[in-house]
Tab-separated table of C-alpha atoms and ligand atoms in Angstrom:
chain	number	residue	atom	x	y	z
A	145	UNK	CA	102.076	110.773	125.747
A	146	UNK	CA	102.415	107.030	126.126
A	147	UNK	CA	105.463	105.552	128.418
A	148	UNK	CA	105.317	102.171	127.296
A	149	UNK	CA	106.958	100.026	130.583
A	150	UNK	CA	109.158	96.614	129.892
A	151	UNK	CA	109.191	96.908	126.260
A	152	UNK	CA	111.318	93.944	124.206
A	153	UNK	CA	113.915	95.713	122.281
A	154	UNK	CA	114.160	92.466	119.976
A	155	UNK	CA	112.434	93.683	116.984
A	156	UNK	CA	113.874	97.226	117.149
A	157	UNK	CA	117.676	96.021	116.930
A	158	UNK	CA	118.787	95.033	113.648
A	159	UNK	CA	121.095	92.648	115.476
A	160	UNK	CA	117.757	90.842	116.993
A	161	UNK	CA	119.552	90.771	120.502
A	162	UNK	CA	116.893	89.820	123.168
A	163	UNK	CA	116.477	93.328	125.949
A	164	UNK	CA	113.885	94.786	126.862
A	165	UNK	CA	113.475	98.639	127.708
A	166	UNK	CA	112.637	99.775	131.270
A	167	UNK	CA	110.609	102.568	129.739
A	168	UNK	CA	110.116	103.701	125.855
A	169	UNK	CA	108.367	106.787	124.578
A	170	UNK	CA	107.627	106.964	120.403
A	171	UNK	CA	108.355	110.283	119.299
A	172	UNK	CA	106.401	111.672	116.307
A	173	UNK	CA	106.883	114.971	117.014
A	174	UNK	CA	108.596	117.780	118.287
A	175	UNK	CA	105.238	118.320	120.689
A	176	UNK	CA	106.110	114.996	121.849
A	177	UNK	CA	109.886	115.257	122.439
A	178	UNK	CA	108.694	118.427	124.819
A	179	UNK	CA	105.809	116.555	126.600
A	180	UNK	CA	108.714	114.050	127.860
A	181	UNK	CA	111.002	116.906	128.950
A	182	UNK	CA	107.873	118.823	130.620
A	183	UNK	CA	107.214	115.710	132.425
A	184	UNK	CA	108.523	116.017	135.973
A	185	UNK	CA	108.798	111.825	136.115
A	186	UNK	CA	110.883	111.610	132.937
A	187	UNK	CA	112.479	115.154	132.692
A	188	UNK	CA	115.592	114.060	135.037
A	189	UNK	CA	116.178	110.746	133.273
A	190	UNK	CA	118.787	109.870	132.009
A	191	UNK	CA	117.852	108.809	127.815
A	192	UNK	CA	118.814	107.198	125.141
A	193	UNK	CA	117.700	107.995	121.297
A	194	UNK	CA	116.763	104.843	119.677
A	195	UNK	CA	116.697	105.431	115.719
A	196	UNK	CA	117.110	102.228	113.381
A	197	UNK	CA	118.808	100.254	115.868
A	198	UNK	CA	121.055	99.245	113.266
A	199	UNK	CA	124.487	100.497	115.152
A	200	UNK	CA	123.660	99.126	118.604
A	201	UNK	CA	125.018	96.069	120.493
A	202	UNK	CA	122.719	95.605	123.492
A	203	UNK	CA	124.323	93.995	126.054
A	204	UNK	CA	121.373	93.761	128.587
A	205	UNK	CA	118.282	95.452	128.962
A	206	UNK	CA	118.016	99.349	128.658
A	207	UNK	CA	117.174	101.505	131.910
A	208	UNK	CA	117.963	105.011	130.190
A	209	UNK	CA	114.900	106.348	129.107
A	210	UNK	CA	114.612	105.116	125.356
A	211	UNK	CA	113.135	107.602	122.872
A	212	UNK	CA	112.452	105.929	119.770
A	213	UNK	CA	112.357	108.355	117.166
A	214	UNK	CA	109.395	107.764	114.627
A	215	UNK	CA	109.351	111.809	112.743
A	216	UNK	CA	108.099	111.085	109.694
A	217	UNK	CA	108.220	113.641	106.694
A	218	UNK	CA	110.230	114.070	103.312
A	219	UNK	CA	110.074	117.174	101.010
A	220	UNK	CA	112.126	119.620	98.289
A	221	UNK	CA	112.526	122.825	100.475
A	222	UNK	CA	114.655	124.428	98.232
A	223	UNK	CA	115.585	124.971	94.491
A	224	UNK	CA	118.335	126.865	94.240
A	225	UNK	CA	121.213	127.189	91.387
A	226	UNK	CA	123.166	124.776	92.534
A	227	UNK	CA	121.392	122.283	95.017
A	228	UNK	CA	118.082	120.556	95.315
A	229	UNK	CA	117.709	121.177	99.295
A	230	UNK	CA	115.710	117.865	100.169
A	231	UNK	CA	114.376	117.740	104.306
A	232	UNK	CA	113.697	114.319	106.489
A	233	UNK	CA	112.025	113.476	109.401
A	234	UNK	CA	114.256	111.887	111.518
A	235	UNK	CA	112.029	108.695	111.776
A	236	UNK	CA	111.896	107.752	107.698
A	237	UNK	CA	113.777	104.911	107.129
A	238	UNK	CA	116.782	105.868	105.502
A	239	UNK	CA	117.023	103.518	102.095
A	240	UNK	CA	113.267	104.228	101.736
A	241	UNK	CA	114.292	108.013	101.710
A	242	UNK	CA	116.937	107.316	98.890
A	243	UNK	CA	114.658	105.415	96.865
A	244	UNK	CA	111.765	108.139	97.394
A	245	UNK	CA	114.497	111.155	96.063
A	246	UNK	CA	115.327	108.935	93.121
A	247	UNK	CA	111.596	108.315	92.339
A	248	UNK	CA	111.191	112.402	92.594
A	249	UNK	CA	114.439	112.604	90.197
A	250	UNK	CA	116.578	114.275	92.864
A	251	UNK	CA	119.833	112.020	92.497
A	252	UNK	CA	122.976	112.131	94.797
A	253	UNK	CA	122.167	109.677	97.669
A	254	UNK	CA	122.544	106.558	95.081
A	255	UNK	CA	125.861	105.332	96.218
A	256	UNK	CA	124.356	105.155	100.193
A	257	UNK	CA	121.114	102.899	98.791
A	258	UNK	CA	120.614	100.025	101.479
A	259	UNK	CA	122.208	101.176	104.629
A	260	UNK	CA	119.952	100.280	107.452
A	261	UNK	CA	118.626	102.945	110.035
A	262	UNK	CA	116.695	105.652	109.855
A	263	UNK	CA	117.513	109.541	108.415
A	264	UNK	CA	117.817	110.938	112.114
A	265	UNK	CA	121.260	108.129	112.411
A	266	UNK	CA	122.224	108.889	109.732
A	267	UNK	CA	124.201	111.944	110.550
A	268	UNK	CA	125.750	110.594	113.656
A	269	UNK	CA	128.169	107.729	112.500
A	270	UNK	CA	128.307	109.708	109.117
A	271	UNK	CA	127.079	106.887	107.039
A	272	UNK	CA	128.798	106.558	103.426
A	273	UNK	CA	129.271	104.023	100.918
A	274	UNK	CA	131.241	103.135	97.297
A	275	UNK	CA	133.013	106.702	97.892
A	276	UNK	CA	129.803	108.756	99.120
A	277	UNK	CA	129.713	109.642	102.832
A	278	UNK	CA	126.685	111.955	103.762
A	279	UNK	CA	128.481	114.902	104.851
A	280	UNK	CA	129.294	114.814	100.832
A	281	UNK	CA	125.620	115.520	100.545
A	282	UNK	CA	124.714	117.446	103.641
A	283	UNK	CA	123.113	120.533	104.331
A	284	UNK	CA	122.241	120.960	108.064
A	285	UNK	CA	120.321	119.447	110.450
A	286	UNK	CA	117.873	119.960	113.464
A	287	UNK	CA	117.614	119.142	116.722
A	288	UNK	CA	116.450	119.440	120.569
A	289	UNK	CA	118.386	119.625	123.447
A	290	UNK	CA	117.924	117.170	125.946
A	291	UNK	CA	117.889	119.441	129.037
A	292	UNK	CA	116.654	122.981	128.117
A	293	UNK	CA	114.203	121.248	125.169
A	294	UNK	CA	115.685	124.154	122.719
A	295	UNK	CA	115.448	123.718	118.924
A	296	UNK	CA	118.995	124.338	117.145
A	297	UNK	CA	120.820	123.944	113.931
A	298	UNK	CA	123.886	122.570	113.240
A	299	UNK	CA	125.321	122.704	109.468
A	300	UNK	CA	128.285	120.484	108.529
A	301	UNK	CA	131.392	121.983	109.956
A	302	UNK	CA	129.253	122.198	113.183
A	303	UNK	CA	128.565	118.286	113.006
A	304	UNK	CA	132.201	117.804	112.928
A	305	UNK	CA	132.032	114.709	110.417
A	306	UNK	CA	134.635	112.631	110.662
A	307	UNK	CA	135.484	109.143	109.351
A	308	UNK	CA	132.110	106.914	111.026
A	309	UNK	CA	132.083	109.519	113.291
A	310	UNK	CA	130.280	113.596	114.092
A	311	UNK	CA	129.805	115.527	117.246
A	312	UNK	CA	126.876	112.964	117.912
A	313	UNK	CA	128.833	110.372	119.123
A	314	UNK	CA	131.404	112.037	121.571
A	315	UNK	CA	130.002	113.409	125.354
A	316	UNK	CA	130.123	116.548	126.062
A	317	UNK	CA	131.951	117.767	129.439
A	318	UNK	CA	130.603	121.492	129.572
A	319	UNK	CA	127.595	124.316	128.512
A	320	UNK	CA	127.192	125.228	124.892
A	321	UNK	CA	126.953	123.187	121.738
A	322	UNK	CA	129.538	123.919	119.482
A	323	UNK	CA	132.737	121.961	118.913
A	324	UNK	CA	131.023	119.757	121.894
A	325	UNK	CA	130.129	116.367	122.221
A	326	UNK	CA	126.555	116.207	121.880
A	327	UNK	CA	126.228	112.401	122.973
A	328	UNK	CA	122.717	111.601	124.576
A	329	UNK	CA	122.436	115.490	124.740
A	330	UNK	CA	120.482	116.318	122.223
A	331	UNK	CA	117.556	114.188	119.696
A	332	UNK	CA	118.326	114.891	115.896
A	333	UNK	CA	115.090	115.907	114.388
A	334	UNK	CA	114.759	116.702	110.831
A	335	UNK	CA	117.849	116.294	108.306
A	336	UNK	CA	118.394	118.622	105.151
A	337	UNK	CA	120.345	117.312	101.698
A	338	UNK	CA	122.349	119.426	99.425
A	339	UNK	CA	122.224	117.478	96.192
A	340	UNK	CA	124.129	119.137	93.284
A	341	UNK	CA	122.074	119.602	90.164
A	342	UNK	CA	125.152	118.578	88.402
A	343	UNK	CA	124.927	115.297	88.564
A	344	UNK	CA	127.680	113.350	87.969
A	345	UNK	CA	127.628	109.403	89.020
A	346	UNK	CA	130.290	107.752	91.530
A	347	UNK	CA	132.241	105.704	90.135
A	348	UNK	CA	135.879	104.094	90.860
A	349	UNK	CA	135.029	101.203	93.193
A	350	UNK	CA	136.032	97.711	91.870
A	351	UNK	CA	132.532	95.964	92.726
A	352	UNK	CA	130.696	99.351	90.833
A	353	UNK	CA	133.425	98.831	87.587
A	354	UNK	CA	132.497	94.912	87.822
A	355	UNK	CA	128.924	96.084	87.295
A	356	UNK	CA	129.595	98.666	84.385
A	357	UNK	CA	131.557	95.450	82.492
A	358	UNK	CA	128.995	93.439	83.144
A	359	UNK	CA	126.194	95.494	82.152
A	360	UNK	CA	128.425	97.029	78.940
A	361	UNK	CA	127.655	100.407	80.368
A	362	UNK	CA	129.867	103.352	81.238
A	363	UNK	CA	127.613	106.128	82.010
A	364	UNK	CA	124.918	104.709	84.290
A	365	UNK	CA	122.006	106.842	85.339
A	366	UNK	CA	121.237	107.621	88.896
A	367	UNK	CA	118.998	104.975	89.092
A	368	UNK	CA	120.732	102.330	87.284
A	369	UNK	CA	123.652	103.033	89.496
A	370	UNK	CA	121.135	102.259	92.605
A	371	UNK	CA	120.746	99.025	91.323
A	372	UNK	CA	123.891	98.172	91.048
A	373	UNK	CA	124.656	99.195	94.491
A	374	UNK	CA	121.789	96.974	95.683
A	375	UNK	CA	122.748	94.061	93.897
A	376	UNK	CA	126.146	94.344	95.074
A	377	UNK	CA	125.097	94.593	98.793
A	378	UNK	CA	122.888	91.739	98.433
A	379	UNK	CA	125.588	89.949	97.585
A	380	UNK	CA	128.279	90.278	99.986
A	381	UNK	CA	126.247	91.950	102.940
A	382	UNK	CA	123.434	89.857	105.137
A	383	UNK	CA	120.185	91.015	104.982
A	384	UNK	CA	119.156	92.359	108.962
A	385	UNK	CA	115.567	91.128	107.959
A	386	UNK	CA	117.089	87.600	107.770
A	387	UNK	CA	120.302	87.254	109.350
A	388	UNK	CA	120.342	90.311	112.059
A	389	UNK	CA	123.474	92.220	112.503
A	390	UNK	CA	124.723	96.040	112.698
A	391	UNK	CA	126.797	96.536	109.319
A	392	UNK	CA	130.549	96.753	109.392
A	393	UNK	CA	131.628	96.259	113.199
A	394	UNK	CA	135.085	97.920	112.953
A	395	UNK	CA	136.330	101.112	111.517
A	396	UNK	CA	138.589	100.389	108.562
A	397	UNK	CA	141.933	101.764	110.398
A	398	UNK	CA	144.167	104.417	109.422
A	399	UNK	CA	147.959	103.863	109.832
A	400	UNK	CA	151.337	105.825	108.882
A	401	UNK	CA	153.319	104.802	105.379
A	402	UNK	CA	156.201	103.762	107.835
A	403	UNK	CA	153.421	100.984	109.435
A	404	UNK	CA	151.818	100.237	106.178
A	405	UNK	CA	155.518	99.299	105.105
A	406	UNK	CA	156.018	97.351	107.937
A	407	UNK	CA	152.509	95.187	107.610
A	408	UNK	CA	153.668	94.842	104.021
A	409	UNK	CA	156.438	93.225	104.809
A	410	UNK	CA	155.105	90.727	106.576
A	411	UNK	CA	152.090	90.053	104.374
A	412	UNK	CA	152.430	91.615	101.118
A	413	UNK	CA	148.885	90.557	100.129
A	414	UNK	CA	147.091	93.031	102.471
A	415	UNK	CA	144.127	95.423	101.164
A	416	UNK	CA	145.367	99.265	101.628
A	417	UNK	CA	144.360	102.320	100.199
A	418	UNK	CA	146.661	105.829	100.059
A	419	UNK	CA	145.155	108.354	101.505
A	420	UNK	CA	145.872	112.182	100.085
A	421	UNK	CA	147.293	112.880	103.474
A	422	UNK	CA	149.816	110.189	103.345
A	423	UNK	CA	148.542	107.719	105.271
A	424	UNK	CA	146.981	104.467	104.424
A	425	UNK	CA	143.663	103.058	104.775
A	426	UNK	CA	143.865	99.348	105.579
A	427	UNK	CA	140.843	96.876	105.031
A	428	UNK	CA	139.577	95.458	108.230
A	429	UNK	CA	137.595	92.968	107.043
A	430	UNK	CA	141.013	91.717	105.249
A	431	UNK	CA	142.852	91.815	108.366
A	432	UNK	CA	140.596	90.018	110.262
A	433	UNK	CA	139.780	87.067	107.495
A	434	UNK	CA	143.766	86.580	107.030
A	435	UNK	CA	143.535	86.011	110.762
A	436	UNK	CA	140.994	83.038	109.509
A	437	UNK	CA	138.103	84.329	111.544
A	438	UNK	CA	135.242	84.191	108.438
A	439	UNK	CA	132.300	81.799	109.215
A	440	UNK	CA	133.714	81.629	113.217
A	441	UNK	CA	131.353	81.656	115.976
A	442	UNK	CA	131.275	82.315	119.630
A	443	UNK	CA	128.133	81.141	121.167
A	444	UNK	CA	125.618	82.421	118.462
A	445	UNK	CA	127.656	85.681	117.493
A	446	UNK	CA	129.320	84.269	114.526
A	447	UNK	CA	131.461	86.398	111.613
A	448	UNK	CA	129.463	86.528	107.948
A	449	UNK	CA	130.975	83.858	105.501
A	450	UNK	CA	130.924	86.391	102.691
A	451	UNK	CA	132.295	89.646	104.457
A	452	UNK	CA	134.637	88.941	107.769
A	453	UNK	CA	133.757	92.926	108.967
A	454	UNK	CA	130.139	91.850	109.863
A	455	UNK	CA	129.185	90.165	112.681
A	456	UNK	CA	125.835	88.230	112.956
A	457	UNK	CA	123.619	86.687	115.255
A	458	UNK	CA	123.268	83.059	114.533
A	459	UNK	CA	120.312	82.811	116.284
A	460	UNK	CA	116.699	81.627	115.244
A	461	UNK	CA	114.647	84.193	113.730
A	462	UNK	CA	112.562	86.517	115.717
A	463	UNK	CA	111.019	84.706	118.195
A	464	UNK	CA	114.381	82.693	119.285
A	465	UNK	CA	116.598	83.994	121.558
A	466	UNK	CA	119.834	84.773	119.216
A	467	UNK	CA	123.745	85.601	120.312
A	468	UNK	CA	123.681	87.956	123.530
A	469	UNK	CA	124.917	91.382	123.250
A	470	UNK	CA	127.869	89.469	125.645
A	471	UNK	CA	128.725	86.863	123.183
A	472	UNK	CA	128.643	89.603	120.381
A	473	UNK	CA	131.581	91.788	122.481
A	474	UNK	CA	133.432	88.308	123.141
A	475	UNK	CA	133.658	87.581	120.106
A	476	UNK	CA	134.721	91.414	118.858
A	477	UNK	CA	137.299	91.460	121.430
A	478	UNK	CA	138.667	87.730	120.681
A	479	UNK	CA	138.891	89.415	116.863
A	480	UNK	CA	140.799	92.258	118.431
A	481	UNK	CA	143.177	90.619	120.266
A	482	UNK	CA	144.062	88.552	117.593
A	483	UNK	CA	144.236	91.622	115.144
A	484	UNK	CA	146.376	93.255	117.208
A	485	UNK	CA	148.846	90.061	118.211
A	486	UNK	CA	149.592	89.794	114.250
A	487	UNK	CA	149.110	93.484	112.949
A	488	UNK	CA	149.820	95.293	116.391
A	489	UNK	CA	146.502	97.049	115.173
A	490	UNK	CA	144.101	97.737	117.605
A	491	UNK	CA	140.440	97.083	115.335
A	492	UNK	CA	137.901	100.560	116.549
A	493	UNK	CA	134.449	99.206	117.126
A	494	UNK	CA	131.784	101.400	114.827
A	495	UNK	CA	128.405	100.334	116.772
A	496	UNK	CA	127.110	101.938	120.403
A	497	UNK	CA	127.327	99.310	122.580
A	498	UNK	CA	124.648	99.596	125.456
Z	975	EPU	N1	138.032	91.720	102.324
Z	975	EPU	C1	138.582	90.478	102.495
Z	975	EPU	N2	137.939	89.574	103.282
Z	975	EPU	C2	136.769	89.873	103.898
Z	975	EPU	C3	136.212	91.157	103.739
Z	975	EPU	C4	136.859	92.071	102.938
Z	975	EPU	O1	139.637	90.168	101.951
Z	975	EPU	O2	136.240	89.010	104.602
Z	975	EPU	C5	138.685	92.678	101.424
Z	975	EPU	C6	137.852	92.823	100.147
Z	975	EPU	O3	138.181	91.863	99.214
Z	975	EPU	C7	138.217	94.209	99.691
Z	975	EPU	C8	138.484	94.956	100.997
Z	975	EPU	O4	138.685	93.978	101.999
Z	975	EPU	O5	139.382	94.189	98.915
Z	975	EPU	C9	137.377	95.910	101.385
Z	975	EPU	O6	136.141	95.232	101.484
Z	975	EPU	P1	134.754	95.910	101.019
Z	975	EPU	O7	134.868	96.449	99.642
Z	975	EPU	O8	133.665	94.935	101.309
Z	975	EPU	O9	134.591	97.205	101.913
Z	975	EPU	P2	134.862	97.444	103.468
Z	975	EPU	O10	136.045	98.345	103.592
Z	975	EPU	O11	134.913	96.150	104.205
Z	975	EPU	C10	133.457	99.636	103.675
Z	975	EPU	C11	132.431	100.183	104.619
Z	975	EPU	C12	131.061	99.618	104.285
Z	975	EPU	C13	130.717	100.022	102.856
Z	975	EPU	C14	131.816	99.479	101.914
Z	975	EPU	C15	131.631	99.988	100.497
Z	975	EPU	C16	133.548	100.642	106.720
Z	975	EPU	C17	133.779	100.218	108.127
Z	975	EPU	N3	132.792	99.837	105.994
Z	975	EPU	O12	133.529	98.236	103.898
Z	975	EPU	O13	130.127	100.238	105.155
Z	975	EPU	O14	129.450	99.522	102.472
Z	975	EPU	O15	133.108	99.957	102.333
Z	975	EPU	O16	131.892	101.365	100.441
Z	975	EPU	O17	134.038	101.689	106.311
Z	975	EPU	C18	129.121	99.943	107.316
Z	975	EPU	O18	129.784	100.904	107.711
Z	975	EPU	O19	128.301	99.352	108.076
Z	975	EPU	C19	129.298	99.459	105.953
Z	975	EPU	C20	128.710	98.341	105.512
């Protein structure tokens, strides 16, 4: 086992914010994971699980432990009458993963094409896009406990998937697993898919009809549909590889009919969505563009001209030094205040920030 000592974080944030790591280990494999925790240097340690990066703000360097999680691996396990069970290491990149079940003619993941990060993330903010989340496609998932180094599973009403959000990303305050937070407690290891033989494509979001007018085509195939989903987040999302940023940087927040009514009122033009429960989704990235922050800046942190949700780092490209995880939170908290003084709507950050 290799601990890797003052190691820049640049490259392995897909905001490119300059840090560096105090200490890194890669880990390819379970045998790995338990060589740290047998360790009596790095047992103790407090750690952090570094996956795609692509959900962190870094706002200085990182003195956890990192454990960067390379487990590579992707096969069927399981034909069964319903489900193609489909198993990744936690390390795969996750859009190379979607492509790769595609290519093996196990559709389902088509809507989620494109999301940066890895598999092993994946879980933990409960990725989803153009009406798929994964916990739509989810079987169960394994992983080690940070203190004890025991293997468990957890299947989907033990991940407690919310909106952006599973047992992954809330601490945990006493023994046990279940119904816990399992925040820097435990490494995610391999992930399992339930994809339904029935296929049936996702349809119903206005950028996916735009496509299916465009193209003349009503039933797309799984892979046709993939397409689509890339072109349209070319379009309107920045590419990490180019411009580096983390995705959407808010939740999309949930508010009562009675609220909704009242931001209605006073802008009838906002983007909201009725929920089954009653309530109403509201777009963020609407709320903060009517509150003219597209194309903004703070420092080099600026907000994406073609989606006001995504923040970017206006920085040079990977050897300049970029926005600062600092001016990235300014910024995000400048948006919030300002959110909140016209909506009364406090904006929910989605990345970590470290
Ligand atoms: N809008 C504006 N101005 C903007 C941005 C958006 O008016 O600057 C309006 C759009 O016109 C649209 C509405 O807001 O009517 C929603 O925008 P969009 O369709 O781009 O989706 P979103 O709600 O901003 C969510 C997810 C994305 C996901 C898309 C598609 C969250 C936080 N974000 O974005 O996920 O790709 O839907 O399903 O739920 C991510 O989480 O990192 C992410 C990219």
């Amino acid at each position: 086992m290799l601990v890797e000592k003052n190691v820049p974080l640049q490259p392995f944030n897909t905001f490119h914010i300059v840090a560096k790591a105090h200490a890194l280990v890669r880990i390819a494999s379970e045998a790995d994971l338990h060589a740290v925790l047998a360790d009596p240097a790095l047992a103790g340690l407090p750690k952090f699980v570094l996956g795609g990066g692509s959900n962190l703000v870094l706002t200085g360097d990182v003195k956890p432990l990192v454990l960067k999680v390379e487990i590579p691996g992707k096969r069927l396990l399981q034909d069964n009458a319903r489900h193609l069970i489909v198993e990744a290491g936690a390390g795969e990149n996750w859009h190379d993963f979607v492509a790769w079940t595609l290519a093996q003619g196990y559709p389902g993941l088509e809507n989620m094409a494109m999301i940066p990060g890895t598999v092993g993330a994946s879980p933990v903010q409960n990725v989803g896009a153009y009406g798929v989340e994964l916990q739509d496609r989810f079987d169960s998932l394994d992983a080690m406990d940070l203190q004890t180094g025991e293997i468990f599973t957890l299947n989907a009403a033990q991940c407690a998937f919310g909106y952006r959000d599973s047992v992954f990303k809330h601490a945990s305050s006493a023994e046990g697993h279940q119904a816990l937070g399992l925040k820097d407690r435990a490494m995610i290891l391999r992930v399992r898919f339930a994809l339904p033989k029935l296929w049936k494509p996702v349809l119903g979001y206005a950028d996916i009809e735009k496509k299916m007018a465009a193209y003349g085509c009503s039933k797309p195939s799984p892979q046709q549909l993939f397409d689509w989903i890339c072109e349209i987040r070319r379009a309107k999302l920045p590419d990490p590889a180019v411009i580096g940023n983390a995705g959407s940087f808010f939740k999309n927040p949930t508010v009562s009919a009675e609220q909704c009514a009242d931001i209605i009122a006073r802008d009838p033009k906002v983007v909201h969505y009725l929920l089954a429960d009653g309530s109403v989704k509201l777009a963020a990235g609407w709320l903060i563009d009517s509150c003219g922050w597209r194309g903004k800046s703070v420092g080099q942190a600026g907000v994406y001209e073609k989606q006001a949700l995504v923040l970017v780092n206006r920085g040079a490209g990977s050897d300049g030094q970029g926005a600062t995880g600092g001016e990235v939170m300014t910024l995000a908290r400048a948006i919030q205040t300002s959110v909140y003084e016209r909506f009364g709507l406090m904006l929910e950050p989605e990345p970590v920030v470290l």
